Amino acid sequence: MTAERRILGFKPETLFQVFKYTIYTLIFINLIYFLHEEYVALAIRFPEGIGISHAFDAFSQSTDSFAWLVLLLIFELQTYVISDENLKGALKWGLNLLAGICYVLILQALMGYINHMEVMFGFIPHLTGTGCEAVGTVSSIAVDLYEFPDLTTENCNMLVPGATFFNEHLNAFTTAQLLPYLENLALTDVINAATWVLIVIVLWIDIFLQLRRELTEKLYKWNGVLKAVLYATLIACCSYWAWLGDFMGFWDAFLWIVAFFFIEMNLFKWHEAAPADADEEETQEA
């Protein structure tokens, strides 16, 4: 009888599950970070305060992360934790309702990213006076999407005449060197968020058909090709954030890609264990 293989005294499957839920925990920590980051930026982005209409714009990152984290856990329950026999009735519809709320929040967050991008593309050349002359009138300098240090006599010299841009909505300056960085980050946020929406649509179709035993091998493969293209887009966004030196953008994107790799593995095992009825019929006919 062959002894069961262990690593550091633990079964490989146990270590795998520990690693998976560690990734989920790190994503939760990122959620707290984004919430704090957006809260700190509120005074600059919304100097007159925010109402319900601007709440999603103000907290687009943290809303997005929260909704995705809940949706990730729902996918984990559907594809790994809960058996097919138990995934029905009130439990099934309860999870679907919760997922529906998450989809609404995700779409709202996407609109928040789009609105934020429009704001970041609103910088215009500052042609009157120097940055130092604007101290006390202009509030800050935009150095990142959510970082707006106060404009002071100590840092105003970085604003070179002829290479300074002003954003009326933010009441903030930025430099000619920083402006492409800000615009590219904002655009990448939108591309990344929109790609994730497409991925979750395809994944939802996979789960829906798998529960009905209608996810045929052909359809599963075609969905896999589509998701491969979408995941490649996410990896490109992740790599771009790394190239720009935006560590948190890179780190968060990397964790999410790894997290959904686990969901894809769950779905693969689920599909292999319970093939579609159409596939079973074809096998019987052959």
PDB file of C-alpha atoms in Angstrom:
ATOM      1  CA  MET A   1       0.000   0.000   0.000  1.00  0.00           C
ATOM      2  CA  THR A   2       1.475   3.348  -1.100  1.00  0.00           C
ATOM      3  CA  ALA A   3       1.705   6.032   1.588  1.00  0.00           C
ATOM      4  CA  GLU A   4      -0.199   9.226   0.877  1.00  0.00           C
ATOM      5  CA  ARG A   5       2.133  11.991  -0.261  1.00  0.00           C
ATOM      6  CA  ARG A   6       2.467  14.898   2.163  1.00  0.00           C
ATOM      7  CA  ILE A   7       4.267  18.233   2.099  1.00  0.00           C
ATOM      8  CA  LEU A   8       5.580  19.506   5.452  1.00  0.00           C
ATOM      9  CA  GLY A   9       3.251  17.009   7.060  1.00  0.00           C
ATOM     10  CA  PHE A  10       0.144  18.306   5.272  1.00  0.00           C
ATOM     11  CA  LYS A  11      -1.847  16.894   2.403  1.00  0.00           C
ATOM     12  CA  PRO A  12      -1.292  18.834  -0.875  1.00  0.00           C
ATOM     13  CA  GLU A  13      -5.031  19.557  -1.062  1.00  0.00           C
ATOM     14  CA  THR A  14      -4.945  21.095   2.442  1.00  0.00           C
ATOM     15  CA  LEU A  15      -2.032  23.356   1.501  1.00  0.00           C
ATOM     16  CA  PHE A  16      -3.809  24.329  -1.699  1.00  0.00           C
ATOM     17  CA  GLN A  17      -6.937  25.361   0.222  1.00  0.00           C
ATOM     18  CA  VAL A  18      -4.850  27.353   2.734  1.00  0.00           C
ATOM     19  CA  PHE A  19      -3.134  29.154  -0.144  1.00  0.00           C
ATOM     20  CA  LYS A  20      -6.482  29.860  -1.841  1.00  0.00           C
ATOM     21  CA  TYR A  21      -8.106  31.371   1.237  1.00  0.00           C
ATOM     22  CA  THR A  22      -4.941  33.347   1.977  1.00  0.00           C
ATOM     23  CA  ILE A  23      -5.370  35.002  -1.430  1.00  0.00           C
ATOM     24  CA  TYR A  24      -9.001  35.778  -0.571  1.00  0.00           C
ATOM     25  CA  THR A  25      -7.864  37.331   2.735  1.00  0.00           C
ATOM     26  CA  LEU A  26      -5.277  39.514   0.977  1.00  0.00           C
ATOM     27  CA  ILE A  27      -8.022  40.753  -1.349  1.00  0.00           C
ATOM     28  CA  PHE A  28     -10.056  41.765   1.716  1.00  0.00           C
ATOM     29  CA  ILE A  29      -7.033  43.695   3.059  1.00  0.00           C
ATOM     30  CA  ASN A  30      -6.797  45.509  -0.290  1.00  0.00           C
ATOM     31  CA  LEU A  31     -10.478  46.434   0.046  1.00  0.00           C
ATOM     32  CA  ILE A  32      -9.725  48.171   3.359  1.00  0.00           C
ATOM     33  CA  TYR A  33      -6.775  49.978   1.741  1.00  0.00           C
ATOM     34  CA  PHE A  34      -8.879  51.254  -1.173  1.00  0.00           C
ATOM     35  CA  LEU A  35     -11.647  52.389   1.169  1.00  0.00           C
ATOM     36  CA  HIS A  36      -9.155  54.432   3.194  1.00  0.00           C
ATOM     37  CA  GLU A  37      -7.509  55.827   0.046  1.00  0.00           C
ATOM     38  CA  GLU A  38     -10.822  57.036  -1.407  1.00  0.00           C
ATOM     39  CA  TYR A  39     -11.951  58.441   1.933  1.00  0.00           C
ATOM     40  CA  VAL A  40      -8.766  60.527   2.195  1.00  0.00           C
ATOM     41  CA  ALA A  41      -9.277  61.829  -1.375  1.00  0.00           C
ATOM     42  CA  LEU A  42     -12.909  62.873  -0.743  1.00  0.00           C
ATOM     43  CA  ALA A  43     -12.110  66.450   0.279  1.00  0.00           C
ATOM     44  CA  ILE A  44     -10.273  67.109  -2.984  1.00  0.00           C
ATOM     45  CA  ARG A  45     -12.475  65.190  -5.398  1.00  0.00           C
ATOM     46  CA  PHE A  46     -15.753  66.409  -3.886  1.00  0.00           C
ATOM     47  CA  PRO A  47     -15.053  69.690  -2.038  1.00  0.00           C
ATOM     48  CA  GLU A  48     -18.779  70.463  -1.759  1.00  0.00           C
ATOM     49  CA  GLY A  49     -19.525  67.071  -0.232  1.00  0.00           C
ATOM     50  CA  ILE A  50     -21.146  64.002  -1.757  1.00  0.00           C
ATOM     51  CA  GLY A  51     -24.708  62.852  -1.988  1.00  0.00           C
ATOM     52  CA  ILE A  52     -26.182  59.532  -3.007  1.00  0.00           C
ATOM     53  CA  SER A  53     -25.705  60.418  -6.675  1.00  0.00           C
ATOM     54  CA  HIS A  54     -21.919  60.727  -6.246  1.00  0.00           C
ATOM     55  CA  ALA A  55     -21.388  57.966  -3.683  1.00  0.00           C
ATOM     56  CA  PHE A  56     -20.411  55.361  -6.279  1.00  0.00           C
ATOM     57  CA  ASP A  57     -18.088  57.830  -8.013  1.00  0.00           C
ATOM     58  CA  ALA A  58     -16.423  58.643  -4.695  1.00  0.00           C
ATOM     59  CA  PHE A  59     -15.972  55.001  -3.663  1.00  0.00           C
ATOM     60  CA  SER A  60     -15.784  53.243  -7.042  1.00  0.00           C
ATOM     61  CA  GLN A  61     -12.660  51.227  -6.133  1.00  0.00           C
ATOM     62  CA  SER A  62     -13.874  50.011  -2.750  1.00  0.00           C
ATOM     63  CA  THR A  63     -17.433  49.378  -3.991  1.00  0.00           C
ATOM     64  CA  ASP A  64     -16.007  47.410  -6.889  1.00  0.00           C
ATOM     65  CA  SER A  65     -13.707  45.401  -4.603  1.00  0.00           C
ATOM     66  CA  PHE A  66     -16.479  44.699  -2.078  1.00  0.00           C
ATOM     67  CA  ALA A  67     -18.946  43.513  -4.717  1.00  0.00           C
ATOM     68  CA  TRP A  68     -16.326  41.359  -6.420  1.00  0.00           C
ATOM     69  CA  LEU A  69     -15.225  39.832  -3.114  1.00  0.00           C
ATOM     70  CA  VAL A  70     -18.803  38.838  -2.258  1.00  0.00           C
ATOM     71  CA  LEU A  71     -19.290  37.521  -5.800  1.00  0.00           C
ATOM     72  CA  LEU A  72     -16.028  35.583  -5.549  1.00  0.00           C
ATOM     73  CA  LEU A  73     -17.245  33.885  -2.372  1.00  0.00           C
ATOM     74  CA  ILE A  74     -20.578  33.089  -4.051  1.00  0.00           C
ATOM     75  CA  PHE A  75     -18.725  31.458  -6.950  1.00  0.00           C
ATOM     76  CA  GLU A  76     -16.613  29.542  -4.432  1.00  0.00           C
ATOM     77  CA  LEU A  77     -19.779  28.234  -2.763  1.00  0.00           C
ATOM     78  CA  GLN A  78     -21.404  27.324  -6.078  1.00  0.00           C
ATOM     79  CA  THR A  79     -18.410  25.648  -7.677  1.00  0.00           C
ATOM     80  CA  TYR A  80     -16.693  24.003  -4.700  1.00  0.00           C
ATOM     81  CA  VAL A  81     -18.281  24.160  -1.246  1.00  0.00           C
ATOM     82  CA  ILE A  82     -21.952  23.334  -1.873  1.00  0.00           C
ATOM     83  CA  SER A  83     -22.854  20.076  -3.603  1.00  0.00           C
ATOM     84  CA  ASP A  84     -25.204  19.997  -6.591  1.00  0.00           C
ATOM     85  CA  GLU A  85     -27.812  18.192  -4.480  1.00  0.00           C
ATOM     86  CA  ASN A  86     -27.909  21.012  -1.919  1.00  0.00           C
ATOM     87  CA  LEU A  87     -27.597  23.901  -4.374  1.00  0.00           C
ATOM     88  CA  LYS A  88     -31.315  24.322  -4.979  1.00  0.00           C
ATOM     89  CA  GLY A  89     -34.455  25.892  -3.568  1.00  0.00           C
ATOM     90  CA  ALA A  90     -34.128  28.837  -1.180  1.00  0.00           C
ATOM     91  CA  LEU A  91     -30.325  28.529  -0.973  1.00  0.00           C
ATOM     92  CA  LYS A  92     -29.936  28.678  -4.746  1.00  0.00           C
ATOM     93  CA  TRP A  93     -32.255  31.662  -5.151  1.00  0.00           C
ATOM     94  CA  GLY A  94     -30.745  33.417  -2.143  1.00  0.00           C
ATOM     95  CA  LEU A  95     -27.276  33.200  -3.671  1.00  0.00           C
ATOM     96  CA  ASN A  96     -28.645  34.332  -7.040  1.00  0.00           C
ATOM     97  CA  LEU A  97     -30.298  37.350  -5.402  1.00  0.00           C
ATOM     98  CA  LEU A  98     -27.090  38.279  -3.578  1.00  0.00           C
ATOM     99  CA  ALA A  99     -25.118  37.837  -6.823  1.00  0.00           C
ATOM    100  CA  GLY A 100     -27.627  40.079  -8.611  1.00  0.00           C
ATOM    101  CA  ILE A 101     -27.020  42.847  -6.077  1.00  0.00           C
ATOM    102  CA  CYS A 102     -23.272  42.425  -6.658  1.00  0.00           C
ATOM    103  CA  TYR A 103     -23.753  42.731 -10.423  1.00  0.00           C
ATOM    104  CA  VAL A 104     -25.588  46.032  -9.910  1.00  0.00           C
ATOM    105  CA  LEU A 105     -22.788  47.340  -7.674  1.00  0.00           C
ATOM    106  CA  ILE A 106     -20.141  46.215 -10.168  1.00  0.00           C
ATOM    107  CA  LEU A 107     -21.868  48.042 -13.017  1.00  0.00           C
ATOM    108  CA  GLN A 108     -22.229  51.129 -10.812  1.00  0.00           C
ATOM    109  CA  ALA A 109     -18.515  50.918  -9.994  1.00  0.00           C
ATOM    110  CA  LEU A 110     -17.720  50.657 -13.716  1.00  0.00           C
ATOM    111  CA  MET A 111     -19.677  53.876 -14.271  1.00  0.00           C
ATOM    112  CA  GLY A 112     -17.675  55.392 -11.409  1.00  0.00           C
ATOM    113  CA  TYR A 113     -14.415  54.467 -13.149  1.00  0.00           C
ATOM    114  CA  ILE A 114     -15.717  55.976 -16.389  1.00  0.00           C
ATOM    115  CA  ASN A 115     -16.706  59.208 -14.629  1.00  0.00           C
ATOM    116  CA  HIS A 116     -13.331  59.339 -12.876  1.00  0.00           C
ATOM    117  CA  MET A 117     -11.588  58.861 -16.226  1.00  0.00           C
ATOM    118  CA  GLU A 118     -13.579  61.769 -17.698  1.00  0.00           C
ATOM    119  CA  VAL A 119     -12.460  63.950 -14.794  1.00  0.00           C
ATOM    120  CA  MET A 120      -8.816  62.968 -15.271  1.00  0.00           C
ATOM    121  CA  PHE A 121      -9.065  63.811 -18.966  1.00  0.00           C
ATOM    122  CA  GLY A 122     -10.312  67.284 -17.961  1.00  0.00           C
ATOM    123  CA  PHE A 123      -6.925  68.906 -17.367  1.00  0.00           C
ATOM    124  CA  ILE A 124      -6.226  71.914 -19.607  1.00  0.00           C
ATOM    125  CA  PRO A 125      -3.018  73.949 -20.068  1.00  0.00           C
ATOM    126  CA  HIS A 126      -2.534  76.588 -17.356  1.00  0.00           C
ATOM    127  CA  LEU A 127      -1.498  79.714 -19.236  1.00  0.00           C
ATOM    128  CA  THR A 128      -1.895  82.495 -16.674  1.00  0.00           C
ATOM    129  CA  GLY A 129       0.697  82.960 -13.952  1.00  0.00           C
ATOM    130  CA  THR A 130       2.874  80.430 -12.151  1.00  0.00           C
ATOM    131  CA  GLY A 131       1.983  77.606  -9.821  1.00  0.00           C
ATOM    132  CA  CYS A 132       3.396  79.484  -6.842  1.00  0.00           C
ATOM    133  CA  GLU A 133       1.170  82.468  -7.578  1.00  0.00           C
ATOM    134  CA  ALA A 134      -1.849  80.146  -7.297  1.00  0.00           C
ATOM    135  CA  VAL A 135      -1.046  78.990  -3.743  1.00  0.00           C
ATOM    136  CA  GLY A 136      -4.123  79.653  -1.625  1.00  0.00           C
ATOM    137  CA  THR A 137      -6.378  79.608  -4.705  1.00  0.00           C
ATOM    138  CA  VAL A 138      -5.687  76.203  -6.208  1.00  0.00           C
ATOM    139  CA  SER A 139      -5.948  73.512  -3.544  1.00  0.00           C
ATOM    140  CA  SER A 140      -3.640  70.685  -4.614  1.00  0.00           C
ATOM    141  CA  ILE A 141      -1.432  68.837  -7.075  1.00  0.00           C
ATOM    142  CA  ALA A 142      -2.667  65.609  -8.651  1.00  0.00           C
ATOM    143  CA  VAL A 143       0.203  63.127  -8.466  1.00  0.00           C
ATOM    144  CA  ASP A 144      -1.870  59.930  -8.680  1.00  0.00           C
ATOM    145  CA  LEU A 145      -5.508  58.994  -9.233  1.00  0.00           C
ATOM    146  CA  TYR A 146      -6.267  59.291  -5.522  1.00  0.00           C
ATOM    147  CA  GLU A 147      -3.293  61.302  -4.233  1.00  0.00           C
ATOM    148  CA  PHE A 148      -3.678  65.082  -4.058  1.00  0.00           C
ATOM    149  CA  PRO A 149      -1.071  66.724  -1.806  1.00  0.00           C
ATOM    150  CA  ASP A 150      -1.840  70.341  -0.910  1.00  0.00           C
ATOM    151  CA  LEU A 151      -0.317  73.012  -3.118  1.00  0.00           C
ATOM    152  CA  THR A 152       2.174  74.892  -0.936  1.00  0.00           C
ATOM    153  CA  THR A 153       5.089  77.243  -1.316  1.00  0.00           C
ATOM    154  CA  GLU A 154       7.357  74.251  -0.729  1.00  0.00           C
ATOM    155  CA  ASN A 155       6.156  72.168  -3.702  1.00  0.00           C
ATOM    156  CA  CYS A 156       4.826  74.795  -6.122  1.00  0.00           C
ATOM    157  CA  ASN A 157       8.208  75.041  -7.873  1.00  0.00           C
ATOM    158  CA  MET A 158       7.556  71.678  -9.544  1.00  0.00           C
ATOM    159  CA  LEU A 159       4.915  73.423 -11.653  1.00  0.00           C
ATOM    160  CA  VAL A 160       6.921  74.826 -14.549  1.00  0.00           C
ATOM    161  CA  PRO A 161       5.276  77.616 -16.596  1.00  0.00           C
ATOM    162  CA  GLY A 162       4.156  76.270 -19.966  1.00  0.00           C
ATOM    163  CA  ALA A 163       4.158  72.679 -18.691  1.00  0.00           C
ATOM    164  CA  THR A 164       1.441  72.921 -16.044  1.00  0.00           C
ATOM    165  CA  PHE A 165      -2.166  71.739 -16.391  1.00  0.00           C
ATOM    166  CA  PHE A 166      -5.228  72.712 -14.365  1.00  0.00           C
ATOM    167  CA  ASN A 167      -8.412  70.732 -13.607  1.00  0.00           C
ATOM    168  CA  GLU A 168     -11.364  72.919 -12.639  1.00  0.00           C
ATOM    169  CA  HIS A 169     -13.393  70.019 -11.226  1.00  0.00           C
ATOM    170  CA  LEU A 170     -10.572  68.971  -8.894  1.00  0.00           C
ATOM    171  CA  ASN A 171      -9.222  72.511  -8.421  1.00  0.00           C
ATOM    172  CA  ALA A 172      -5.817  70.902  -8.866  1.00  0.00           C
ATOM    173  CA  PHE A 173      -2.685  71.255 -10.948  1.00  0.00           C
ATOM    174  CA  THR A 174      -0.553  68.553 -12.480  1.00  0.00           C
ATOM    175  CA  THR A 175       2.602  68.555 -14.582  1.00  0.00           C
ATOM    176  CA  ALA A 176       3.156  67.676 -18.214  1.00  0.00           C
ATOM    177  CA  GLN A 177       5.098  64.602 -17.051  1.00  0.00           C
ATOM    178  CA  LEU A 178       2.342  63.390 -14.708  1.00  0.00           C
ATOM    179  CA  LEU A 179      -0.639  64.057 -16.991  1.00  0.00           C
ATOM    180  CA  PRO A 180      -0.126  61.069 -19.368  1.00  0.00           C
ATOM    181  CA  TYR A 181       0.433  58.871 -16.303  1.00  0.00           C
ATOM    182  CA  LEU A 182      -2.865  59.967 -14.741  1.00  0.00           C
ATOM    183  CA  GLU A 183      -4.798  59.577 -17.992  1.00  0.00           C
ATOM    184  CA  ASN A 184      -3.341  56.155 -18.729  1.00  0.00           C
ATOM    185  CA  LEU A 185      -4.070  54.906 -15.209  1.00  0.00           C
ATOM    186  CA  ALA A 186      -7.680  56.097 -15.436  1.00  0.00           C
ATOM    187  CA  LEU A 187      -8.151  54.493 -18.863  1.00  0.00           C
ATOM    188  CA  THR A 188      -6.608  51.225 -17.673  1.00  0.00           C
ATOM    189  CA  ASP A 189      -9.025  51.185 -14.721  1.00  0.00           C
ATOM    190  CA  VAL A 190     -11.950  51.354 -17.150  1.00  0.00           C
ATOM    191  CA  ILE A 191     -10.560  48.643 -19.456  1.00  0.00           C
ATOM    192  CA  ASN A 192      -9.821  46.384 -16.489  1.00  0.00           C
ATOM    193  CA  ALA A 193     -13.276  46.870 -14.915  1.00  0.00           C
ATOM    194  CA  ALA A 194     -15.107  46.353 -18.230  1.00  0.00           C
ATOM    195  CA  THR A 195     -13.115  43.173 -18.927  1.00  0.00           C
ATOM    196  CA  TRP A 196     -14.029  41.757 -15.523  1.00  0.00           C
ATOM    197  CA  VAL A 197     -17.715  42.403 -16.265  1.00  0.00           C
ATOM    198  CA  LEU A 198     -17.397  40.358 -19.460  1.00  0.00           C
ATOM    199  CA  ILE A 199     -15.589  37.558 -17.612  1.00  0.00           C
ATOM    200  CA  VAL A 200     -18.272  37.291 -14.951  1.00  0.00           C
ATOM    201  CA  ILE A 201     -20.977  37.128 -17.644  1.00  0.00           C
ATOM    202  CA  VAL A 202     -19.235  34.169 -19.293  1.00  0.00           C
ATOM    203  CA  LEU A 203     -18.572  32.532 -15.922  1.00  0.00           C
ATOM    204  CA  TRP A 204     -22.218  32.965 -14.911  1.00  0.00           C
ATOM    205  CA  ILE A 205     -23.271  31.263 -18.163  1.00  0.00           C
ATOM    206  CA  ASP A 206     -20.895  28.385 -17.367  1.00  0.00           C
ATOM    207  CA  ILE A 207     -22.333  27.932 -13.859  1.00  0.00           C
ATOM    208  CA  PHE A 208     -25.948  28.285 -15.000  1.00  0.00           C
ATOM    209  CA  LEU A 209     -25.553  25.663 -17.717  1.00  0.00           C
ATOM    210  CA  GLN A 210     -23.490  23.374 -15.470  1.00  0.00           C
ATOM    211  CA  LEU A 211     -26.275  23.342 -12.867  1.00  0.00           C
ATOM    212  CA  ARG A 212     -28.724  22.374 -15.625  1.00  0.00           C
ATOM    213  CA  ARG A 213     -26.306  19.745 -17.011  1.00  0.00           C
ATOM    214  CA  GLU A 214     -26.322  21.615 -20.320  1.00  0.00           C
ATOM    215  CA  LEU A 215     -22.689  22.785 -20.402  1.00  0.00           C
ATOM    216  CA  THR A 216     -21.523  20.663 -23.323  1.00  0.00           C
ATOM    217  CA  GLU A 217     -17.846  20.046 -23.966  1.00  0.00           C
ATOM    218  CA  LYS A 218     -17.953  22.147 -27.143  1.00  0.00           C
ATOM    219  CA  LEU A 219     -19.558  25.134 -25.425  1.00  0.00           C
ATOM    220  CA  TYR A 220     -17.223  24.803 -22.434  1.00  0.00           C
ATOM    221  CA  LYS A 221     -14.205  24.955 -24.765  1.00  0.00           C
ATOM    222  CA  TRP A 222     -15.543  27.959 -26.693  1.00  0.00           C
ATOM    223  CA  ASN A 223     -16.217  29.798 -23.440  1.00  0.00           C
ATOM    224  CA  GLY A 224     -12.685  28.863 -22.390  1.00  0.00           C
ATOM    225  CA  VAL A 225     -11.236  30.479 -25.513  1.00  0.00           C
ATOM    226  CA  LEU A 226     -13.231  33.652 -24.894  1.00  0.00           C
ATOM    227  CA  LYS A 227     -12.159  33.783 -21.259  1.00  0.00           C
ATOM    228  CA  ALA A 228      -8.526  33.211 -22.273  1.00  0.00           C
ATOM    229  CA  VAL A 229      -8.686  36.380 -24.398  1.00  0.00           C
ATOM    230  CA  LEU A 230     -10.294  38.307 -21.533  1.00  0.00           C
ATOM    231  CA  TYR A 231      -7.780  37.039 -18.960  1.00  0.00           C
ATOM    232  CA  ALA A 232      -4.970  38.005 -21.360  1.00  0.00           C
ATOM    233  CA  THR A 233      -6.404  41.534 -21.342  1.00  0.00           C
ATOM    234  CA  LEU A 234      -6.365  41.531 -17.538  1.00  0.00           C
ATOM    235  CA  ILE A 235      -2.770  40.315 -17.490  1.00  0.00           C
ATOM    236  CA  ALA A 236      -1.882  43.135 -19.902  1.00  0.00           C
ATOM    237  CA  CYS A 237      -3.490  45.672 -17.534  1.00  0.00           C
ATOM    238  CA  CYS A 238      -1.680  44.104 -14.584  1.00  0.00           C
ATOM    239  CA  SER A 239       1.643  44.256 -16.435  1.00  0.00           C
ATOM    240  CA  TYR A 240       1.010  47.857 -17.464  1.00  0.00           C
ATOM    241  CA  TRP A 241       0.417  48.898 -13.842  1.00  0.00           C
ATOM    242  CA  ALA A 242       3.677  47.176 -12.904  1.00  0.00           C
ATOM    243  CA  TRP A 243       5.502  48.983 -15.744  1.00  0.00           C
ATOM    244  CA  LEU A 244       4.102  52.338 -14.599  1.00  0.00           C
ATOM    245  CA  GLY A 245       5.267  51.620 -11.058  1.00  0.00           C
ATOM    246  CA  ASP A 246       1.730  51.514  -9.633  1.00  0.00           C
ATOM    247  CA  PHE A 247       2.343  48.735  -7.111  1.00  0.00           C
ATOM    248  CA  MET A 248      -1.168  48.616  -5.622  1.00  0.00           C
ATOM    249  CA  GLY A 249      -2.772  48.502  -9.056  1.00  0.00           C
ATOM    250  CA  PHE A 250      -0.493  45.644 -10.038  1.00  0.00           C
ATOM    251  CA  TRP A 251      -0.814  43.796  -6.722  1.00  0.00           C
ATOM    252  CA  ASP A 252      -4.606  43.983  -6.587  1.00  0.00           C
ATOM    253  CA  ALA A 253      -4.979  42.908 -10.223  1.00  0.00           C
ATOM    254  CA  PHE A 254      -2.578  40.010  -9.667  1.00  0.00           C
ATOM    255  CA  LEU A 255      -4.527  38.762  -6.629  1.00  0.00           C
ATOM    256  CA  TRP A 256      -7.827  38.867  -8.506  1.00  0.00           C
ATOM    257  CA  ILE A 257      -6.418  36.946 -11.471  1.00  0.00           C
ATOM    258  CA  VAL A 258      -5.085  34.267  -9.099  1.00  0.00           C
ATOM    259  CA  ALA A 259      -8.407  34.183  -7.202  1.00  0.00           C
ATOM    260  CA  PHE A 260     -10.436  33.597 -10.347  1.00  0.00           C
ATOM    261  CA  PHE A 261      -7.925  30.987 -11.470  1.00  0.00           C
ATOM    262  CA  PHE A 262      -9.102  29.027  -8.419  1.00  0.00           C
ATOM    263  CA  ILE A 263     -12.733  29.482  -9.499  1.00  0.00           C
ATOM    264  CA  GLU A 264     -11.861  28.278 -12.988  1.00  0.00           C
ATOM    265  CA  MET A 265     -10.177  25.218 -11.462  1.00  0.00           C
ATOM    266  CA  ASN A 266     -13.282  24.564  -9.359  1.00  0.00           C
ATOM    267  CA  LEU A 267     -15.449  24.826 -12.463  1.00  0.00           C
ATOM    268  CA  PHE A 268     -13.159  22.503 -14.414  1.00  0.00           C
ATOM    269  CA  LYS A 269     -13.298  19.825 -11.692  1.00  0.00           C
ATOM    270  CA  TRP A 270     -17.056  20.291 -11.367  1.00  0.00           C
ATOM    271  CA  HIS A 271     -17.553  19.948 -15.122  1.00  0.00           C
ATOM    272  CA  GLU A 272     -15.325  16.859 -15.277  1.00  0.00           C
ATOM    273  CA  ALA A 273     -17.187  15.235 -12.391  1.00  0.00           C
ATOM    274  CA  ALA A 274     -20.645  16.034 -13.777  1.00  0.00           C
ATOM    275  CA  PRO A 275     -20.585  16.217 -17.589  1.00  0.00           C
ATOM    276  CA  ALA A 276     -23.510  17.645 -19.513  1.00  0.00           C
ATOM    277  CA  ASP A 277     -26.432  15.346 -20.312  1.00  0.00           C
ATOM    278  CA  ALA A 278     -25.840  15.930 -23.999  1.00  0.00           C
ATOM    279  CA  ASP A 279     -22.300  14.574 -23.689  1.00  0.00           C
ATOM    280  CA  GLU A 280     -23.573  11.489 -21.837  1.00  0.00           C
ATOM    281  CA  GLU A 281     -26.185  10.859 -24.547  1.00  0.00           C
ATOM    282  CA  GLU A 282     -23.562  11.119 -27.274  1.00  0.00           C
ATOM    283  CA  THR A 283     -21.392   8.599 -25.434  1.00  0.00           C
ATOM    284  CA  GLN A 284     -24.306   6.169 -25.087  1.00  0.00           C
ATOM    285  CA  GLU A 285     -25.226   6.493 -28.766  1.00  0.00           C
ATOM    286  CA  ALA A 286     -21.629   5.838 -29.814  1.00  0.00           C
TER     287      ALA A 286
END
